[in-house]
Amino acid sequence: MNFAFTEEQESIRDAISKVCARFPDEYWLKKDKEGGFPTELHQALARDGWLGVAMPEAYGGSGLGITEAAVMMQAIAESGAGFSGASAVHMNIFGLNPVVVFGSDAQKKRMLPGLIAGKERACFAVTEPNTGLNTRKIKTMARKDGKRYVVSGQKVWISTAQVAEKVLLLTQAEGGLTLFYTDFDRKYIEVREIEKMGRKAVDSNQVFFDGLPVPEADRIGEEGKGFQYILHGMNPERILIASECVGLGRCAVQRAAKYANERIV
């Protein structure tokens, strides 16, 4: 079995490395000290069409697979951007895969192009305080009200909520865990940033939903199947994170070797 990258995959690595080379260490040091979403990197990747690397071509993506996406994310981390750069585009790569797999044609046409083109930013709202990794025990509730749902509850450690226009939201509903992709309407949402020791470029937050109205048309698939649906985004993301760890490790080894060869003893 041949585990070598194909010529196309190597070309992806080269292209991403060239984009990331525009963002030197000084850029990431400033972001890590001062915070602020790395909009410039996000826009640069969007302009070159990389945010839809694994999304269907019919909606503006490239239609490539998880290997190509992993090559891309490894190259971002290896450039020196690390998890600050990689985390900024996670939602664009496989975040809306539940919509791709389980959404209606109308939902795909409405929900996918904006994220693929980088015109919209989304956050992923699943984890809750006092729930840990037991996702089935979340308490945020979506109550049916005619042709809409009304959502109330709390989420925690939600990345990019400071800048998001959309949210992929997992809640309880009458039928069980249910998934929505809807507007991040700040009239009904309070966002409190969590202070961290590092990776300040990508904000982490507490998020409070107070009567957020969600159209029934923004529900993905059926009530009660939300946990099954989100795994189609979370499982490939785990592969991406692993590839980013490899990229960051390679970056560290390269820089350590360079320093060892240059230092004066």
CSV table of C-alpha atoms in Angstrom, one decimal:
chain,number,residue,atom,x,y,z
A,1,MET,CA,0.0,0.0,0.0
A,2,ASN,CA,1.3,3.4,-1.0
A,3,PHE,CA,0.8,6.1,1.7
A,4,ALA,CA,2.6,8.8,-0.3
A,5,PHE,CA,0.6,12.0,-1.2
A,6,THR,CA,-0.5,12.3,-4.8
A,7,GLU,CA,0.7,15.1,-7.0
A,8,GLU,CA,-2.6,16.9,-6.5
A,9,GLN,CA,-2.3,16.7,-2.7
A,10,GLU,CA,1.3,18.0,-2.8
A,11,SER,CA,0.1,20.9,-4.9
A,12,ILE,CA,-2.5,21.7,-2.2
A,13,ARG,CA,0.2,21.7,0.4
A,14,ASP,CA,2.4,24.1,-1.7
A,15,ALA,CA,-0.5,26.4,-2.4
A,16,ILE,CA,-1.6,26.7,1.2
A,17,SER,CA,2.0,27.2,2.3
A,18,LYS,CA,2.3,30.1,-0.1
A,19,VAL,CA,-0.9,31.7,1.3
A,20,CYS,CA,0.3,31.3,4.9
A,21,ALA,CA,3.7,32.7,4.1
A,22,ARG,CA,2.0,36.1,3.9
A,23,PHE,CA,1.4,35.9,7.6
A,24,PRO,CA,4.7,35.8,9.5
A,25,ASP,CA,5.4,35.1,13.1
A,26,GLU,CA,4.9,38.8,14.0
A,27,TYR,CA,1.3,38.6,12.8
A,28,TRP,CA,0.5,35.6,15.0
A,29,LEU,CA,2.4,37.0,18.0
A,30,LYS,CA,0.3,40.1,17.8
A,31,LYS,CA,-2.9,38.1,17.5
A,32,ASP,CA,-1.9,35.9,20.5
A,33,LYS,CA,-1.1,38.9,22.6
A,34,GLU,CA,-4.0,41.2,21.6
A,35,GLY,CA,-6.6,38.8,20.4
A,36,GLY,CA,-8.8,39.5,17.4
A,37,PHE,CA,-10.0,37.0,14.8
A,38,PRO,CA,-7.4,36.4,11.9
A,39,THR,CA,-9.7,37.9,9.3
A,40,GLU,CA,-6.9,38.5,6.9
A,41,LEU,CA,-6.0,34.8,6.7
A,42,HIS,CA,-9.6,33.8,6.5
A,43,GLN,CA,-10.2,36.1,3.6
A,44,ALA,CA,-7.1,35.1,1.8
A,45,LEU,CA,-8.1,31.4,2.0
A,46,ALA,CA,-11.6,32.3,0.9
A,47,ARG,CA,-10.3,34.3,-2.1
A,48,ASP,CA,-8.4,31.3,-3.4
A,49,GLY,CA,-11.3,29.0,-2.9
A,50,TRP,CA,-9.9,26.9,0.0
A,51,LEU,CA,-12.7,27.2,2.5
A,52,GLY,CA,-14.8,24.8,0.5
A,53,VAL,CA,-12.1,22.3,-0.1
A,54,ALA,CA,-14.3,19.4,1.1
A,55,MET,CA,-17.7,20.9,0.3
A,56,PRO,CA,-19.8,19.9,-2.8
A,57,GLU,CA,-18.9,21.6,-6.1
A,58,ALA,CA,-22.6,22.3,-6.7
A,59,TYR,CA,-22.5,24.9,-3.9
A,60,GLY,CA,-19.1,26.5,-4.7
A,61,GLY,CA,-16.8,23.9,-3.0
A,62,SER,CA,-14.0,21.8,-4.5
A,63,GLY,CA,-15.6,18.4,-3.7
A,64,LEU,CA,-12.4,16.9,-2.4
A,65,GLY,CA,-12.0,14.5,0.4
A,66,ILE,CA,-10.8,14.3,4.0
A,67,THR,CA,-7.2,13.6,3.0
A,68,GLU,CA,-7.0,16.8,1.0
A,69,ALA,CA,-8.6,18.7,3.8
A,70,ALA,CA,-6.1,17.2,6.3
A,71,VAL,CA,-3.2,18.2,4.0
A,72,MET,CA,-4.5,21.7,4.0
A,73,MET,CA,-4.9,22.0,7.7
A,74,GLN,CA,-1.5,20.4,8.4
A,75,ALA,CA,0.1,23.0,6.1
A,76,ILE,CA,-1.7,25.9,7.9
A,77,ALA,CA,-0.5,24.7,11.3
A,78,GLU,CA,3.0,23.9,10.0
A,79,SER,CA,3.4,27.4,8.6
A,80,GLY,CA,3.6,28.8,12.1
A,81,ALA,CA,0.0,29.7,12.3
A,82,GLY,CA,-0.6,26.7,14.6
A,83,PHE,CA,-4.0,26.2,16.1
A,84,SER,CA,-4.7,29.9,15.9
A,85,GLY,CA,-4.8,29.8,12.1
A,86,ALA,CA,-6.3,26.3,11.8
A,87,SER,CA,-9.1,26.9,14.3
A,88,ALA,CA,-10.2,30.0,12.4
A,89,VAL,CA,-11.3,27.9,9.5
A,90,HIS,CA,-12.5,24.6,11.1
A,91,MET,CA,-16.2,25.4,10.7
A,92,ASN,CA,-15.7,26.0,7.0
A,93,ILE,CA,-14.1,22.6,6.2
A,94,PHE,CA,-16.5,20.0,7.7
A,95,GLY,CA,-18.6,22.0,10.1
A,96,LEU,CA,-21.7,22.0,7.9
A,97,ASN,CA,-21.2,18.4,6.7
A,98,PRO,CA,-24.5,17.5,8.6
A,99,VAL,CA,-26.2,19.9,6.2
A,100,VAL,CA,-24.5,18.2,3.2
A,101,VAL,CA,-25.6,14.8,4.4
A,102,PHE,CA,-29.0,15.4,6.0
A,103,GLY,CA,-30.2,18.8,4.8
A,104,SER,CA,-32.8,19.3,2.1
A,105,ASP,CA,-31.8,20.7,-1.3
A,106,ALA,CA,-33.3,24.0,-0.4
A,107,GLN,CA,-31.2,24.1,2.8
A,108,LYS,CA,-28.0,23.3,1.0
A,109,LYS,CA,-28.6,26.1,-1.5
A,110,ARG,CA,-29.3,28.5,1.3
A,111,MET,CA,-26.8,27.5,3.9
A,112,LEU,CA,-23.6,26.3,2.2
A,113,PRO,CA,-22.5,29.0,-0.3
A,114,GLY,CA,-22.0,31.8,2.2
A,115,LEU,CA,-19.7,29.8,4.4
A,116,ILE,CA,-17.8,28.3,1.5
A,117,ALA,CA,-17.2,31.8,0.0
A,118,GLY,CA,-16.1,33.2,3.4
A,119,LYS,CA,-19.0,35.7,3.4
A,120,GLU,CA,-20.4,34.2,6.6
A,121,ARG,CA,-18.8,32.9,9.7
A,122,ALA,CA,-20.4,30.4,12.0
A,123,CYS,CA,-19.9,28.9,15.4
A,124,PHE,CA,-20.6,25.4,16.7
A,125,ALA,CA,-22.8,25.5,19.8
A,126,VAL,CA,-22.9,22.0,21.5
A,127,THR,CA,-21.0,21.9,24.8
A,128,GLU,CA,-22.7,23.1,28.0
A,129,PRO,CA,-21.6,23.7,31.6
A,130,ASN,CA,-22.2,20.8,34.0
A,131,THR,CA,-22.6,18.4,31.1
A,132,GLY,CA,-19.0,17.6,30.2
A,133,LEU,CA,-18.7,15.2,27.3
A,134,ASN,CA,-22.1,13.6,27.9
A,135,THR,CA,-23.7,15.4,25.0
A,136,ARG,CA,-27.0,13.6,25.3
A,137,LYS,CA,-27.6,15.3,28.7
A,138,ILE,CA,-27.5,18.9,27.4
A,139,LYS,CA,-30.3,21.1,28.7
A,140,THR,CA,-30.7,23.9,26.1
A,141,MET,CA,-34.3,23.6,25.0
A,142,ALA,CA,-36.0,24.3,21.7
A,143,ARG,CA,-39.8,24.6,22.3
A,144,LYS,CA,-42.0,24.3,19.2
A,145,ASP,CA,-44.2,27.4,18.7
A,146,GLY,CA,-46.2,27.1,15.4
A,147,LYS,CA,-43.8,27.2,12.5
A,148,ARG,CA,-40.8,28.1,14.6
A,149,TYR,CA,-38.9,27.0,17.7
A,150,VAL,CA,-38.0,29.2,20.7
A,151,VAL,CA,-34.5,28.4,22.1
A,152,SER,CA,-33.4,29.1,25.7
A,153,GLY,CA,-30.3,27.8,27.5
A,154,GLN,CA,-26.5,28.1,27.9
A,155,LYS,CA,-23.5,26.9,26.0
A,156,VAL,CA,-19.8,27.1,26.9
A,157,TRP,CA,-16.4,27.0,25.2
A,158,ILE,CA,-18.0,28.1,22.0
A,159,SER,CA,-15.3,29.3,19.5
A,160,THR,CA,-15.7,32.3,17.2
A,161,ALA,CA,-19.0,33.4,18.8
A,162,GLN,CA,-17.6,37.0,19.0
A,163,VAL,CA,-17.6,37.2,15.2
A,164,ALA,CA,-20.2,34.6,14.0
A,165,GLU,CA,-23.3,35.5,11.9
A,166,LYS,CA,-24.6,31.9,12.0
A,167,VAL,CA,-24.7,29.1,14.5
A,168,LEU,CA,-24.9,25.3,14.2
A,169,LEU,CA,-26.9,24.6,17.3
A,170,LEU,CA,-27.7,21.4,19.1
A,171,THR,CA,-30.6,21.5,21.6
A,172,GLN,CA,-33.1,19.3,23.3
A,173,ALA,CA,-36.6,19.3,21.8
A,174,GLU,CA,-39.8,17.4,22.3
A,175,GLY,CA,-38.5,14.5,20.2
A,176,GLY,CA,-35.0,14.5,21.6
A,177,LEU,CA,-31.7,16.1,20.5
A,178,THR,CA,-32.3,18.3,17.5
A,179,LEU,CA,-29.9,20.2,15.2
A,180,PHE,CA,-30.4,23.7,13.7
A,181,TYR,CA,-28.4,26.0,11.5
A,182,THR,CA,-29.7,29.5,12.0
A,183,ASP,CA,-28.9,33.2,12.4
A,184,PHE,CA,-26.8,34.1,15.4
A,185,ASP,CA,-29.3,36.9,16.4
A,186,ARG,CA,-27.6,38.9,19.1
A,187,LYS,CA,-30.9,40.4,20.2
A,188,TYR,CA,-31.6,37.1,21.9
A,189,ILE,CA,-28.1,36.0,22.6
A,190,GLU,CA,-25.5,37.2,25.1
A,191,VAL,CA,-21.9,36.3,24.5
A,192,ARG,CA,-19.3,36.5,27.2
A,193,GLU,CA,-15.7,35.9,26.2
A,194,ILE,CA,-13.6,33.5,28.3
A,195,GLU,CA,-10.1,34.8,29.1
A,196,LYS,CA,-7.4,32.3,28.1
A,197,MET,CA,-3.6,31.9,28.4
A,198,GLY,CA,-3.1,31.3,24.7
A,199,ARG,CA,-4.8,31.0,21.3
A,200,LYS,CA,-6.4,34.4,21.7
A,201,ALA,CA,-6.9,34.8,18.0
A,202,VAL,CA,-9.8,32.5,18.2
A,203,ASP,CA,-12.2,33.6,20.9
A,204,SER,CA,-13.8,31.1,23.3
A,205,ASN,CA,-17.1,32.0,25.0
A,206,GLN,CA,-20.0,31.4,27.2
A,207,VAL,CA,-23.2,31.9,25.2
A,208,PHE,CA,-26.7,32.5,26.6
A,209,PHE,CA,-29.8,32.0,24.5
A,210,ASP,CA,-32.9,33.9,25.8
A,211,GLY,CA,-35.9,33.1,23.6
A,212,LEU,CA,-34.0,32.9,20.3
A,213,PRO,CA,-36.7,32.3,17.5
A,214,VAL,CA,-35.6,29.7,15.0
A,215,PRO,CA,-37.7,29.0,11.9
A,216,GLU,CA,-38.7,25.4,11.4
A,217,ALA,CA,-37.0,25.6,8.0
A,218,ASP,CA,-33.6,26.0,9.9
A,219,ARG,CA,-34.0,22.5,11.5
A,220,ILE,CA,-31.7,20.0,10.0
A,221,GLY,CA,-33.4,16.7,9.3
A,222,GLU,CA,-35.8,15.3,11.9
A,223,GLU,CA,-36.3,16.0,15.6
A,224,GLY,CA,-34.5,13.6,17.9
A,225,LYS,CA,-31.6,12.8,15.4
A,226,GLY,CA,-29.4,15.7,16.1
A,227,PHE,CA,-26.6,13.7,17.9
A,228,GLN,CA,-26.4,11.3,14.9
A,229,TYR,CA,-26.2,14.3,12.6
A,230,ILE,CA,-23.4,16.2,14.4
A,231,LEU,CA,-21.1,13.2,14.3
A,232,HIS,CA,-20.9,13.7,10.6
A,233,GLY,CA,-19.1,17.0,11.3
A,234,MET,CA,-17.3,16.1,14.5
A,235,ASN,CA,-15.7,12.9,13.4
A,236,PRO,CA,-13.9,14.3,10.3
A,237,GLU,CA,-12.9,17.3,12.4
A,238,ARG,CA,-11.0,15.0,14.8
A,239,ILE,CA,-8.9,13.9,11.8
A,240,LEU,CA,-8.2,17.5,10.9
A,241,ILE,CA,-7.1,18.3,14.5
A,242,ALA,CA,-4.7,15.3,14.4
A,243,SER,CA,-3.2,16.5,11.1
A,244,GLU,CA,-2.8,20.0,12.7
A,245,CYS,CA,-0.9,18.4,15.6
A,246,VAL,CA,1.5,16.8,13.1
A,247,GLY,CA,1.9,20.1,11.3
A,248,LEU,CA,2.6,21.9,14.5
A,249,GLY,CA,5.1,19.2,15.6
A,250,ARG,CA,6.9,19.5,12.3
A,251,CYS,CA,7.1,23.2,12.6
A,252,ALA,CA,8.6,22.8,16.1
A,253,VAL,CA,11.2,20.3,15.0
A,254,GLN,CA,12.2,22.5,12.0
A,255,ARG,CA,12.6,25.6,14.2
A,256,ALA,CA,14.5,23.7,16.9
A,257,ALA,CA,16.9,22.3,14.3
A,258,LYS,CA,17.4,25.7,12.8
A,259,TYR,CA,18.2,27.2,16.2
A,260,ALA,CA,20.5,24.4,17.1
A,261,ASN,CA,22.5,25.0,14.0
A,262,GLU,CA,22.7,28.8,14.5
A,263,ARG,CA,23.2,29.2,18.2
A,264,ILE,CA,26.6,30.2,19.7
A,265,VAL,CA,27.6,27.9,22.5
